[in-house]
Amino acid sequence: MSEPQKALVDQFGRTITYVRISVTDRCDFRCVYCMSEDMEFLPRQQVLSLEEIGRIARIFRELGVEKIRLTGGEPLVRKGIVKLVEDIGGLGLDDLTMTTNGSQLPHMAHDLKAAGMDRLNISLDSLDAEKFRAITRTGDLNKVIKGIDTAVEAGFKGIKLNSVIMKNRNDHEVLDLVEFARSRGIDISFIEEMPLGEISDHTRDETFCSSDEVREIIEQRYDLIPSTADTGGPSRYFRMPDSQSKVGFISPHTHNFCGDCNRVRLTVEGRLLLCLGNEHSKDLKGLMRRYPENDEPIREAIISAMDLKPKEHHFTTDGDVQILRFMNMTGG
């Protein structure tokens, strides 16, 4: 492969080195903050093929991208995902990672590691089986915990738990979740709920729990010392003096991370989203299907799309929904 060209710079001088690629909108869970209970998923012809995903990953790599995260929906329900990981893993990235709900990890973690996956982010919002079922609507906590332990056993470069904290839902479990991560020597990030998609389970203003509130809970038991750790994403990390586990905070509302944003997203429909909180996008699927043998129009479209990347998003915590697409349509 030719030497990467540093070409992806937006109008605010930010260099894009990180792409999140959604491989499916489907999921075996129905998390209350992510999608509606009765989802209608995309027909097959509307989603990118695995070959198209592999092609676009290669083009991004040639444009200087150093990190790719595979997301969904739940990426591990996509047939052929391990082969895709193998193909993208051969591109010479600094980091290949995946966000997963963990349900498929008991039988897939070792295969993913062997295929070249570097790191995993595993969603875990509760350690109470009934509460976990209520939040995910369909999830089996025991299976997810087994998946986490299998991933630890497989020896990934890094494993991090992601927990969306909602007031009066699971905020009382913050310390238990930290203890769970510490007991396995893995990291954990706490995420403020994002206003994506109209949901029926709750109103987001009543459940919003800020990163500062979560941090105060943790500091009742542990000292949190600012860390220089950086995985290329939006988490601000802290370390604890008596543990190798780090605690991160992703705070789209209260500590806007837009100033040094280095990310863009590709939806499973092939839309290049320039910002999680805006609808600015460019259709790459149409170009790929129009030019199956010529990468240059796709490269030019990606480079020109950088001018569409906004300076920042404008999420609110009052229950207002700025973006109608659900998180499973966006890519986690």
PDB file of C-alpha atoms in Angstrom, residues 14-293:
ATOM      1  CA  ARG A  14      -8.295  19.886  12.849  1.00  0.00           C
ATOM      2  CA  THR A  15      -6.686  16.819  11.275  1.00  0.00           C
ATOM      3  CA  ILE A  16      -9.001  13.815  10.940  1.00  0.00           C
ATOM      4  CA  THR A  17      -7.189  10.634  11.892  1.00  0.00           C
ATOM      5  CA  TYR A  18     -10.040   8.563  13.341  1.00  0.00           C
ATOM      6  CA  VAL A  19     -13.076   7.052  11.589  1.00  0.00           C
ATOM      7  CA  ARG A  20     -15.962   5.193  13.182  1.00  0.00           C
ATOM      8  CA  ILE A  21     -17.550   2.818  10.688  1.00  0.00           C
ATOM      9  CA  SER A  22     -20.965   1.293  11.352  1.00  0.00           C
ATOM     10  CA  VAL A  23     -21.221  -2.216   9.920  1.00  0.00           C
ATOM     11  CA  THR A  24     -24.907  -2.767  10.759  1.00  0.00           C
ATOM     12  CA  ASP A  25     -27.947  -0.991  12.180  1.00  0.00           C
ATOM     13  CA  ARG A  26     -29.169  -4.278  13.663  1.00  0.00           C
ATOM     14  CA  CYS A  27     -28.714  -5.314  17.264  1.00  0.00           C
ATOM     15  CA  ASP A  28     -29.765  -8.144  19.541  1.00  0.00           C
ATOM     16  CA  PHE A  29     -30.487  -5.575  22.296  1.00  0.00           C
ATOM     17  CA  ARG A  30     -32.986  -2.693  22.306  1.00  0.00           C
ATOM     18  CA  CYS A  31     -31.341  -0.304  24.775  1.00  0.00           C
ATOM     19  CA  VAL A  32     -33.770   2.383  25.908  1.00  0.00           C
ATOM     20  CA  TYR A  33     -31.421   5.299  25.126  1.00  0.00           C
ATOM     21  CA  CYS A  34     -30.361   3.928  21.736  1.00  0.00           C
ATOM     22  CA  MET A  35     -33.441   2.813  19.824  1.00  0.00           C
ATOM     23  CA  SER A  36     -37.162   2.270  20.025  1.00  0.00           C
ATOM     24  CA  GLU A  37     -38.547  -1.085  21.135  1.00  0.00           C
ATOM     25  CA  ASP A  38     -40.086  -1.859  17.743  1.00  0.00           C
ATOM     26  CA  MET A  39     -37.302  -0.934  15.356  1.00  0.00           C
ATOM     27  CA  GLU A  40     -37.571  -1.215  11.600  1.00  0.00           C
ATOM     28  CA  PHE A  41     -34.154  -2.076  10.218  1.00  0.00           C
ATOM     29  CA  LEU A  42     -32.766  -1.243   6.800  1.00  0.00           C
ATOM     30  CA  PRO A  43     -33.226  -3.624   3.876  1.00  0.00           C
ATOM     31  CA  ARG A  44     -30.009  -5.323   2.797  1.00  0.00           C
ATOM     32  CA  GLN A  45     -29.594  -3.395  -0.464  1.00  0.00           C
ATOM     33  CA  GLN A  46     -29.484  -0.110   1.423  1.00  0.00           C
ATOM     34  CA  VAL A  47     -26.516  -1.059   3.602  1.00  0.00           C
ATOM     35  CA  LEU A  48     -22.875  -1.235   2.605  1.00  0.00           C
ATOM     36  CA  SER A  49     -21.523  -4.663   1.738  1.00  0.00           C
ATOM     37  CA  LEU A  50     -18.529  -5.926   3.701  1.00  0.00           C
ATOM     38  CA  GLU A  51     -16.450  -5.445   0.558  1.00  0.00           C
ATOM     39  CA  GLU A  52     -17.564  -1.819   0.346  1.00  0.00           C
ATOM     40  CA  ILE A  53     -16.736  -1.291   4.014  1.00  0.00           C
ATOM     41  CA  GLY A  54     -13.293  -2.791   3.477  1.00  0.00           C
ATOM     42  CA  ARG A  55     -12.755  -0.562   0.457  1.00  0.00           C
ATOM     43  CA  ILE A  56     -13.712   2.624   2.235  1.00  0.00           C
ATOM     44  CA  ALA A  57     -11.504   1.675   5.203  1.00  0.00           C
ATOM     45  CA  ARG A  58      -8.556   1.292   2.822  1.00  0.00           C
ATOM     46  CA  ILE A  59      -9.255   4.679   1.211  1.00  0.00           C
ATOM     47  CA  PHE A  60      -9.428   6.376   4.606  1.00  0.00           C
ATOM     48  CA  ARG A  61      -6.149   4.730   5.574  1.00  0.00           C
ATOM     49  CA  GLU A  62      -4.541   6.068   2.402  1.00  0.00           C
ATOM     50  CA  LEU A  63      -5.781   9.520   3.434  1.00  0.00           C
ATOM     51  CA  GLY A  64      -3.909   9.387   6.725  1.00  0.00           C
ATOM     52  CA  VAL A  65      -6.451   7.812   9.067  1.00  0.00           C
ATOM     53  CA  GLU A  66      -4.659   6.012  11.893  1.00  0.00           C
ATOM     54  CA  LYS A  67      -7.562   4.589  13.891  1.00  0.00           C
ATOM     55  CA  ILE A  68     -10.746   2.814  12.859  1.00  0.00           C
ATOM     56  CA  ARG A  69     -13.536   1.735  15.183  1.00  0.00           C
ATOM     57  CA  LEU A  70     -16.171  -0.732  13.984  1.00  0.00           C
ATOM     58  CA  THR A  71     -19.595  -0.045  15.453  1.00  0.00           C
ATOM     59  CA  GLY A  72     -23.275  -0.790  14.940  1.00  0.00           C
ATOM     60  CA  GLY A  73     -25.953  -1.534  15.989  1.00  0.00           C
ATOM     61  CA  GLU A  74     -24.123  -4.553  17.278  1.00  0.00           C
ATOM     62  CA  PRO A  75     -21.231  -5.282  14.895  1.00  0.00           C
ATOM     63  CA  LEU A  76     -20.889  -8.900  15.979  1.00  0.00           C
ATOM     64  CA  VAL A  77     -24.324  -9.830  14.594  1.00  0.00           C
ATOM     65  CA  ARG A  78     -23.084  -8.998  11.065  1.00  0.00           C
ATOM     66  CA  LYS A  79     -22.251 -12.207   9.220  1.00  0.00           C
ATOM     67  CA  GLY A  80     -18.626 -12.214   8.046  1.00  0.00           C
ATOM     68  CA  ILE A  81     -17.458  -9.651  10.605  1.00  0.00           C
ATOM     69  CA  VAL A  82     -14.311 -11.592  11.575  1.00  0.00           C
ATOM     70  CA  LYS A  83     -13.110 -11.645   7.945  1.00  0.00           C
ATOM     71  CA  LEU A  84     -13.739  -7.884   7.727  1.00  0.00           C
ATOM     72  CA  VAL A  85     -11.673  -7.382  10.897  1.00  0.00           C
ATOM     73  CA  GLU A  86      -8.901  -9.419   9.310  1.00  0.00           C
ATOM     74  CA  ASP A  87      -8.984  -7.327   6.126  1.00  0.00           C
ATOM     75  CA  ILE A  88      -8.974  -3.977   7.948  1.00  0.00           C
ATOM     76  CA  GLY A  89      -6.398  -5.283  10.414  1.00  0.00           C
ATOM     77  CA  GLY A  90      -3.996  -5.684   7.502  1.00  0.00           C
ATOM     78  CA  LEU A  91      -4.069  -1.978   6.595  1.00  0.00           C
ATOM     79  CA  GLY A  92      -1.322  -1.011   9.045  1.00  0.00           C
ATOM     80  CA  LEU A  93      -3.467   1.095  11.371  1.00  0.00           C
ATOM     81  CA  ASP A  94      -2.169   2.306  14.715  1.00  0.00           C
ATOM     82  CA  ASP A  95      -5.383   1.088  16.322  1.00  0.00           C
ATOM     83  CA  LEU A  96      -8.321  -1.092  15.291  1.00  0.00           C
ATOM     84  CA  THR A  97     -11.096  -1.245  17.848  1.00  0.00           C
ATOM     85  CA  MET A  98     -14.744  -2.221  18.164  1.00  0.00           C
ATOM     86  CA  THR A  99     -17.724  -1.169  20.245  1.00  0.00           C
ATOM     87  CA  THR A 100     -19.894  -4.139  21.236  1.00  0.00           C
ATOM     88  CA  ASN A 101     -22.602  -5.037  23.729  1.00  0.00           C
ATOM     89  CA  GLY A 102     -20.590  -8.150  24.635  1.00  0.00           C
ATOM     90  CA  SER A 103     -23.325 -10.694  24.029  1.00  0.00           C
ATOM     91  CA  GLN A 104     -21.409 -12.495  21.275  1.00  0.00           C
ATOM     92  CA  LEU A 105     -17.975 -12.305  22.891  1.00  0.00           C
ATOM     93  CA  PRO A 106     -18.130 -15.657  24.706  1.00  0.00           C
ATOM     94  CA  HIS A 107     -17.671 -17.418  21.368  1.00  0.00           C
ATOM     95  CA  MET A 108     -16.062 -14.640  19.271  1.00  0.00           C
ATOM     96  CA  ALA A 109     -13.484 -12.841  21.438  1.00  0.00           C
ATOM     97  CA  HIS A 110     -10.572 -15.144  20.615  1.00  0.00           C
ATOM     98  CA  ASP A 111     -11.344 -15.081  16.878  1.00  0.00           C
ATOM     99  CA  LEU A 112     -11.449 -11.261  16.902  1.00  0.00           C
ATOM    100  CA  LYS A 113      -8.091 -11.075  18.670  1.00  0.00           C
ATOM    101  CA  ALA A 114      -6.560 -13.526  16.189  1.00  0.00           C
ATOM    102  CA  ALA A 115      -7.986 -11.505  13.268  1.00  0.00           C
ATOM    103  CA  GLY A 116      -6.159  -8.354  14.378  1.00  0.00           C
ATOM    104  CA  MET A 117      -8.564  -6.480  16.648  1.00  0.00           C
ATOM    105  CA  ASP A 118      -6.535  -4.367  19.091  1.00  0.00           C
ATOM    106  CA  ARG A 119      -9.106  -3.120  21.585  1.00  0.00           C
ATOM    107  CA  LEU A 120     -12.723  -3.529  22.620  1.00  0.00           C
ATOM    108  CA  ASN A 121     -15.219  -1.110  24.131  1.00  0.00           C
ATOM    109  CA  ILE A 122     -17.972  -3.115  25.817  1.00  0.00           C
ATOM    110  CA  SER A 123     -21.248  -1.521  26.888  1.00  0.00           C
ATOM    111  CA  LEU A 124     -22.287  -2.285  30.465  1.00  0.00           C
ATOM    112  CA  ASP A 125     -24.867  -0.071  32.153  1.00  0.00           C
ATOM    113  CA  SER A 126     -25.884  -2.212  35.115  1.00  0.00           C
ATOM    114  CA  LEU A 127     -24.693  -5.138  37.236  1.00  0.00           C
ATOM    115  CA  ASP A 128     -28.229  -5.953  38.357  1.00  0.00           C
ATOM    116  CA  ALA A 129     -29.733  -8.614  36.085  1.00  0.00           C
ATOM    117  CA  GLU A 130     -33.266  -7.217  36.237  1.00  0.00           C
ATOM    118  CA  LYS A 131     -32.121  -3.625  35.757  1.00  0.00           C
ATOM    119  CA  PHE A 132     -29.848  -4.731  32.913  1.00  0.00           C
ATOM    120  CA  ARG A 133     -32.796  -6.436  31.238  1.00  0.00           C
ATOM    121  CA  ALA A 134     -34.928  -3.310  31.715  1.00  0.00           C
ATOM    122  CA  ILE A 135     -32.307  -1.028  30.148  1.00  0.00           C
ATOM    123  CA  THR A 136     -31.468  -3.351  27.248  1.00  0.00           C
ATOM    124  CA  ARG A 137     -35.013  -4.793  26.975  1.00  0.00           C
ATOM    125  CA  THR A 138     -33.574  -8.151  25.813  1.00  0.00           C
ATOM    126  CA  GLY A 139     -30.065  -8.509  27.266  1.00  0.00           C
ATOM    127  CA  ASP A 140     -28.721 -11.326  29.444  1.00  0.00           C
ATOM    128  CA  LEU A 141     -26.275  -9.897  31.998  1.00  0.00           C
ATOM    129  CA  ASN A 142     -24.612 -13.244  32.693  1.00  0.00           C
ATOM    130  CA  LYS A 143     -23.800 -13.716  29.018  1.00  0.00           C
ATOM    131  CA  VAL A 144     -22.287 -10.223  28.796  1.00  0.00           C
ATOM    132  CA  ILE A 145     -20.155 -10.754  31.908  1.00  0.00           C
ATOM    133  CA  LYS A 146     -18.948 -14.046  30.446  1.00  0.00           C
ATOM    134  CA  GLY A 147     -18.119 -12.175  27.253  1.00  0.00           C
ATOM    135  CA  ILE A 148     -16.103  -9.570  29.173  1.00  0.00           C
ATOM    136  CA  ASP A 149     -14.171 -12.265  31.004  1.00  0.00           C
ATOM    137  CA  THR A 150     -13.508 -14.141  27.754  1.00  0.00           C
ATOM    138  CA  ALA A 151     -12.188 -10.934  26.197  1.00  0.00           C
ATOM    139  CA  VAL A 152      -9.876 -10.380  29.180  1.00  0.00           C
ATOM    140  CA  GLU A 153      -8.641 -13.952  28.776  1.00  0.00           C
ATOM    141  CA  ALA A 154      -8.019 -13.384  25.034  1.00  0.00           C
ATOM    142  CA  GLY A 155      -5.477 -10.670  25.839  1.00  0.00           C
ATOM    143  CA  PHE A 156      -6.565  -7.599  23.880  1.00  0.00           C
ATOM    144  CA  LYS A 157      -4.279  -4.559  24.011  1.00  0.00           C
ATOM    145  CA  GLY A 158      -7.063  -2.720  25.822  1.00  0.00           C
ATOM    146  CA  ILE A 159     -10.594  -3.335  27.073  1.00  0.00           C
ATOM    147  CA  LYS A 160     -12.868  -0.553  28.269  1.00  0.00           C
ATOM    148  CA  LEU A 161     -16.392  -0.636  29.617  1.00  0.00           C
ATOM    149  CA  ASN A 162     -18.820   2.078  28.503  1.00  0.00           C
ATOM    150  CA  SER A 163     -21.613   2.997  30.910  1.00  0.00           C
ATOM    151  CA  VAL A 164     -24.392   5.461  30.119  1.00  0.00           C
ATOM    152  CA  ILE A 165     -25.498   6.801  33.491  1.00  0.00           C
ATOM    153  CA  MET A 166     -29.135   7.856  33.938  1.00  0.00           C
ATOM    154  CA  LYS A 167     -30.450   9.533  37.062  1.00  0.00           C
ATOM    155  CA  ASN A 168     -32.813   7.369  39.115  1.00  0.00           C
ATOM    156  CA  ARG A 169     -32.082   4.450  36.803  1.00  0.00           C
ATOM    157  CA  ASN A 170     -28.506   3.306  37.376  1.00  0.00           C
ATOM    158  CA  ASP A 171     -26.663   6.215  38.996  1.00  0.00           C
ATOM    159  CA  HIS A 172     -26.630   4.262  42.273  1.00  0.00           C
ATOM    160  CA  GLU A 173     -24.426   1.650  40.554  1.00  0.00           C
ATOM    161  CA  VAL A 174     -21.532   3.934  39.644  1.00  0.00           C
ATOM    162  CA  LEU A 175     -19.233   2.651  42.397  1.00  0.00           C
ATOM    163  CA  ASP A 176     -20.203  -0.967  41.726  1.00  0.00           C
ATOM    164  CA  LEU A 177     -19.285  -0.516  38.063  1.00  0.00           C
ATOM    165  CA  VAL A 178     -15.923   0.995  39.010  1.00  0.00           C
ATOM    166  CA  GLU A 179     -15.292  -1.957  41.333  1.00  0.00           C
ATOM    167  CA  PHE A 180     -16.191  -4.384  38.541  1.00  0.00           C
ATOM    168  CA  ALA A 181     -13.661  -2.753  36.196  1.00  0.00           C
ATOM    169  CA  ARG A 182     -10.974  -2.669  38.893  1.00  0.00           C
ATOM    170  CA  SER A 183     -11.478  -6.354  39.686  1.00  0.00           C
ATOM    171  CA  ARG A 184     -10.631  -7.242  36.079  1.00  0.00           C
ATOM    172  CA  GLY A 185      -7.884  -4.700  35.493  1.00  0.00           C
ATOM    173  CA  ILE A 186      -9.799  -2.940  32.705  1.00  0.00           C
ATOM    174  CA  ASP A 187     -10.885   0.661  32.137  1.00  0.00           C
ATOM    175  CA  ILE A 188     -14.331   2.232  32.313  1.00  0.00           C
ATOM    176  CA  SER A 189     -15.840   5.376  30.796  1.00  0.00           C
ATOM    177  CA  PHE A 190     -19.026   7.022  32.000  1.00  0.00           C
ATOM    178  CA  ILE A 191     -21.082   8.676  29.266  1.00  0.00           C
ATOM    179  CA  GLU A 192     -23.648  11.454  29.397  1.00  0.00           C
ATOM    180  CA  GLU A 193     -26.784  10.406  27.511  1.00  0.00           C
ATOM    181  CA  MET A 194     -26.974  11.994  24.074  1.00  0.00           C
ATOM    182  CA  PRO A 195     -30.199  13.446  22.591  1.00  0.00           C
ATOM    183  CA  LEU A 196     -30.325  11.251  19.475  1.00  0.00           C
ATOM    184  CA  GLY A 197     -33.712   9.953  18.329  1.00  0.00           C
ATOM    185  CA  GLU A 198     -37.197  10.211  19.814  1.00  0.00           C
ATOM    186  CA  ILE A 199     -37.502   7.662  22.615  1.00  0.00           C
ATOM    187  CA  SER A 200     -40.595   6.535  24.525  1.00  0.00           C
ATOM    188  CA  ASP A 201     -39.067   4.959  27.624  1.00  0.00           C
ATOM    189  CA  HIS A 202     -38.167   8.209  29.396  1.00  0.00           C
ATOM    190  CA  THR A 203     -37.575  11.908  28.892  1.00  0.00           C
ATOM    191  CA  ARG A 204     -33.912  12.775  28.744  1.00  0.00           C
ATOM    192  CA  ASP A 205     -34.210  15.844  30.951  1.00  0.00           C
ATOM    193  CA  GLU A 206     -35.429  13.707  33.879  1.00  0.00           C
ATOM    194  CA  THR A 207     -32.628  11.127  33.553  1.00  0.00           C
ATOM    195  CA  PHE A 208     -29.697  13.375  32.664  1.00  0.00           C
ATOM    196  CA  CYS A 209     -26.697  12.767  34.925  1.00  0.00           C
ATOM    197  CA  SER A 210     -23.610  14.885  34.320  1.00  0.00           C
ATOM    198  CA  SER A 211     -20.032  13.662  34.332  1.00  0.00           C
ATOM    199  CA  ASP A 212     -19.334  15.984  37.246  1.00  0.00           C
ATOM    200  CA  GLU A 213     -22.025  14.253  39.300  1.00  0.00           C
ATOM    201  CA  VAL A 214     -20.596  10.837  38.450  1.00  0.00           C
ATOM    202  CA  ARG A 215     -17.109  11.986  39.336  1.00  0.00           C
ATOM    203  CA  GLU A 216     -18.313  13.231  42.721  1.00  0.00           C
ATOM    204  CA  ILE A 217     -19.791   9.799  43.433  1.00  0.00           C
ATOM    205  CA  ILE A 218     -16.529   8.035  42.572  1.00  0.00           C
ATOM    206  CA  GLU A 219     -14.461  10.455  44.644  1.00  0.00           C
ATOM    207  CA  GLN A 220     -16.436   9.458  47.716  1.00  0.00           C
ATOM    208  CA  ARG A 221     -14.277   6.300  47.634  1.00  0.00           C
ATOM    209  CA  TYR A 222     -11.331   6.879  45.280  1.00  0.00           C
ATOM    210  CA  ASP A 223      -8.941   9.691  44.461  1.00  0.00           C
ATOM    211  CA  LEU A 224      -9.096  10.497  40.762  1.00  0.00           C
ATOM    212  CA  ILE A 225      -5.861  11.876  39.359  1.00  0.00           C
ATOM    213  CA  PRO A 226      -5.886  13.441  35.860  1.00  0.00           C
ATOM    214  CA  SER A 227      -4.162  11.154  33.375  1.00  0.00           C
ATOM    215  CA  THR A 228      -2.389  11.900  30.122  1.00  0.00           C
ATOM    216  CA  ALA A 229      -3.799   8.682  28.649  1.00  0.00           C
ATOM    217  CA  ASP A 230      -5.314   9.219  25.217  1.00  0.00           C
ATOM    218  CA  THR A 231      -6.982   6.574  23.061  1.00  0.00           C
ATOM    219  CA  GLY A 232      -7.762   9.028  20.273  1.00  0.00           C
ATOM    220  CA  GLY A 233     -11.382   9.500  21.324  1.00  0.00           C
ATOM    221  CA  PRO A 234     -13.369  11.969  23.442  1.00  0.00           C
ATOM    222  CA  SER A 235     -12.777  10.411  26.890  1.00  0.00           C
ATOM    223  CA  ARG A 236     -10.985  12.434  29.577  1.00  0.00           C
ATOM    224  CA  TYR A 237      -9.154   9.892  31.718  1.00  0.00           C
ATOM    225  CA  PHE A 238      -8.274   9.730  35.386  1.00  0.00           C
ATOM    226  CA  ARG A 239      -6.216   7.148  37.219  1.00  0.00           C
ATOM    227  CA  MET A 240      -6.553   5.754  40.719  1.00  0.00           C
ATOM    228  CA  PRO A 241      -3.396   5.417  42.842  1.00  0.00           C
ATOM    229  CA  ASP A 242      -4.072   1.794  43.789  1.00  0.00           C
ATOM    230  CA  SER A 243      -5.261   0.367  40.481  1.00  0.00           C
ATOM    231  CA  GLN A 244      -4.186  -0.001  36.853  1.00  0.00           C
ATOM    232  CA  SER A 245      -7.777   0.679  35.781  1.00  0.00           C
ATOM    233  CA  LYS A 246      -8.514   4.159  34.445  1.00  0.00           C
ATOM    234  CA  VAL A 247     -11.804   6.031  34.707  1.00  0.00           C
ATOM    235  CA  GLY A 248     -12.926   8.087  31.728  1.00  0.00           C
ATOM    236  CA  PHE A 249     -15.677  10.626  31.197  1.00  0.00           C
ATOM    237  CA  ILE A 250     -17.376  11.344  27.866  1.00  0.00           C
ATOM    238  CA  SER A 251     -19.233  14.613  28.339  1.00  0.00           C
ATOM    239  CA  PRO A 252     -20.913  15.902  25.175  1.00  0.00           C
ATOM    240  CA  HIS A 253     -23.093  18.249  27.244  1.00  0.00           C
ATOM    241  CA  THR A 254     -20.990  19.585  30.093  1.00  0.00           C
ATOM    242  CA  HIS A 255     -17.402  19.415  28.813  1.00  0.00           C
ATOM    243  CA  ASN A 256     -17.675  19.885  25.064  1.00  0.00           C
ATOM    244  CA  PHE A 257     -14.838  17.997  23.345  1.00  0.00           C
ATOM    245  CA  CYS A 258     -15.238  19.587  19.904  1.00  0.00           C
ATOM    246  CA  GLY A 259     -12.129  21.783  19.951  1.00  0.00           C
ATOM    247  CA  ASP A 260      -9.760  18.922  19.222  1.00  0.00           C
ATOM    248  CA  CYS A 261     -12.207  16.587  17.458  1.00  0.00           C
ATOM    249  CA  ASN A 262     -10.314  14.268  15.120  1.00  0.00           C
ATOM    250  CA  ARG A 263     -13.261  12.044  14.136  1.00  0.00           C
ATOM    251  CA  VAL A 264     -15.797  11.432  11.419  1.00  0.00           C
ATOM    252  CA  ARG A 265     -18.352   8.624  11.119  1.00  0.00           C
ATOM    253  CA  LEU A 266     -19.580   6.445   8.300  1.00  0.00           C
ATOM    254  CA  THR A 267     -23.105   5.100   8.696  1.00  0.00           C
ATOM    255  CA  VAL A 268     -24.043   1.651   7.482  1.00  0.00           C
ATOM    256  CA  GLU A 269     -25.903   3.375   4.627  1.00  0.00           C
ATOM    257  CA  GLY A 270     -22.651   4.931   3.481  1.00  0.00           C
ATOM    258  CA  ARG A 271     -23.302   8.470   4.718  1.00  0.00           C
ATOM    259  CA  LEU A 272     -20.163  10.231   5.864  1.00  0.00           C
ATOM    260  CA  LEU A 273     -21.224  12.139   9.002  1.00  0.00           C
ATOM    261  CA  LEU A 274     -18.914  14.992   9.851  1.00  0.00           C
ATOM    262  CA  CYS A 275     -20.292  15.425  13.395  1.00  0.00           C
ATOM    263  CA  LEU A 276     -22.269  13.260  15.810  1.00  0.00           C
ATOM    264  CA  GLY A 277     -24.549  16.168  16.670  1.00  0.00           C
ATOM    265  CA  ASN A 278     -25.192  17.553  13.196  1.00  0.00           C
ATOM    266  CA  GLU A 279     -26.713  16.263   9.978  1.00  0.00           C
ATOM    267  CA  HIS A 280     -23.899  17.492   7.706  1.00  0.00           C
ATOM    268  CA  SER A 281     -23.070  14.480   5.552  1.00  0.00           C
ATOM    269  CA  LYS A 282     -21.968  13.204   2.166  1.00  0.00           C
ATOM    270  CA  ASP A 283     -23.178  10.081   0.370  1.00  0.00           C
ATOM    271  CA  LEU A 284     -20.229   7.766  -0.286  1.00  0.00           C
ATOM    272  CA  LYS A 285     -22.271   4.655  -1.061  1.00  0.00           C
ATOM    273  CA  GLY A 286     -23.592   6.139  -4.278  1.00  0.00           C
ATOM    274  CA  LEU A 287     -20.093   7.086  -5.377  1.00  0.00           C
ATOM    275  CA  MET A 288     -18.667   3.670  -4.570  1.00  0.00           C
ATOM    276  CA  ARG A 289     -21.385   1.956  -6.579  1.00  0.00           C
ATOM    277  CA  ARG A 290     -21.018   4.400  -9.460  1.00  0.00           C
ATOM    278  CA  TYR A 291     -17.227   3.961  -9.545  1.00  0.00           C
ATOM    279  CA  PRO A 292     -16.548   0.351  -8.504  1.00  0.00           C
ATOM    280  CA  GLU A 293     -13.007   0.358  -9.961  1.00  0.00           C
TER     281      GLU A 293
END
